[in-house]
């Protein structure tokens, strides 16, 4: 299906296409089930949501699955993040008396928001 896009939206379409292609190109060690950064290999699924109104407003939901989850036959709830995007880490977090690594792990349990297909590049989270 081909949809004509206004020139003002062309940048959003291109940026969204880059994100989808980048996320779908997964590299890692299938034996250890981790990628080059030492994090679990993650696959993304792009689920088309029912069209409401105009087809130009097609929305998608990004779902993520680790390689281990796929091998174990586990299913993730819709949009739950299974990894964090790259971020700066504070080397001295462990010195903070209030620092609790389990709290950080809970912060990961966010969901990608359903977005228009041209807005995928924003990587919007619910919440």
XYZ file of C-alpha atoms in Angstrom:
127
model
C 0.000 0.000 0.000
C 1.409 3.398 -0.959
C 0.367 6.497 0.904
C 1.284 9.962 -0.350
C 3.058 11.997 2.298
C 3.179 15.766 2.519
C 6.679 17.175 2.143
C 6.486 18.592 5.689
C 6.042 15.034 7.009
C 8.803 13.546 4.858
C 11.464 14.084 7.538
C 9.308 12.244 10.107
C 8.756 9.366 7.682
C 12.488 9.064 6.993
C 13.435 9.278 10.686
C 10.812 6.656 11.600
C 12.058 4.360 8.821
C 15.619 4.699 10.173
C 14.501 3.725 13.674
C 12.514 0.712 12.441
C 15.410 -0.526 10.301
C 17.982 0.076 13.062
C 15.905 -1.732 15.714
C 15.197 -4.652 13.374
C 18.889 -5.245 12.600
C 19.946 -7.295 15.610
C 23.464 -8.601 16.171
C 24.710 -10.800 18.952
C 25.953 -14.197 20.014
C 23.197 -16.809 19.698
C 25.020 -19.144 22.092
C 25.257 -16.643 24.948
C 22.089 -14.786 23.872
C 23.759 -11.415 24.435
C 24.781 -8.613 22.111
C 28.103 -6.801 21.828
C 27.209 -4.516 24.758
C 26.652 -7.488 27.079
C 22.885 -6.979 27.199
C 20.272 -9.542 26.157
C 19.530 -9.757 22.425
C 16.189 -8.014 21.880
C 13.815 -8.351 18.941
C 11.094 -5.798 18.240
C 7.693 -6.522 16.759
C 5.654 -3.752 15.171
C 1.951 -4.424 15.629
C -0.451 -2.436 13.432
C -3.381 -1.186 15.484
C -6.913 -0.897 14.074
C -7.357 2.097 11.781
C -9.490 4.822 13.300
C -10.509 7.416 10.755
C -8.002 8.192 8.022
C -5.405 5.590 6.939
C -2.763 8.322 7.144
C -3.184 8.110 10.909
C -2.231 4.407 11.133
C -0.869 3.652 14.598
C 1.629 0.992 15.661
C 2.564 -0.621 18.954
C 6.168 -1.681 19.476
C 6.571 -4.958 21.357
C 9.909 -6.332 22.528
C 11.092 -9.862 23.197
C 14.490 -11.076 24.354
C 16.029 -13.950 22.435
C 15.850 -16.024 25.631
C 12.118 -15.265 25.989
C 11.518 -16.449 22.430
C 13.435 -19.675 23.058
C 11.517 -20.225 26.307
C 8.188 -19.566 24.561
C 7.371 -16.654 26.878
C 5.127 -13.839 25.742
C 5.621 -10.240 26.795
C 2.760 -7.933 27.595
C 2.273 -5.303 24.936
C 5.048 -2.780 24.685
C 6.991 -3.730 27.830
C 10.589 -2.643 27.481
C 13.068 -5.433 27.972
C 16.123 -3.184 27.846
C 17.114 0.409 28.368
C 18.170 2.755 25.619
C 21.754 3.893 25.911
C 22.271 6.274 28.781
C 25.083 7.734 30.830
C 25.764 5.870 34.041
C 27.185 7.429 37.189
C 30.265 5.497 38.177
C 29.722 6.374 41.837
C 26.056 5.377 42.226
C 27.119 2.519 44.456
C 28.427 5.033 47.040
C 24.965 6.536 47.484
C 23.387 5.014 50.612
C 19.915 5.308 49.065
C 20.946 3.602 45.818
C 18.957 0.442 45.170
C 19.674 -1.398 41.886
C 16.324 -3.217 42.169
C 14.530 0.147 41.874
C 16.357 0.796 38.606
C 15.218 -2.601 37.341
C 11.607 -1.616 38.093
C 12.050 1.593 36.088
C 12.671 -0.539 32.999
C 9.101 -1.879 33.096
C 7.712 0.877 30.903
C 5.723 0.492 27.731
C 6.103 2.035 24.336
C 3.114 4.206 23.592
C 1.019 3.410 20.528
C 1.990 6.096 18.008
C 1.298 7.093 14.435
C 3.632 5.213 12.149
C 5.324 8.492 11.188
C 6.112 9.221 14.859
C 7.979 5.984 15.641
C 11.275 7.900 15.651
C 10.280 9.658 18.893
C 10.392 6.351 20.851
C 7.595 7.618 23.097
C 6.890 5.782 26.343
C 3.618 5.593 28.202
C 3.405 6.918 31.667
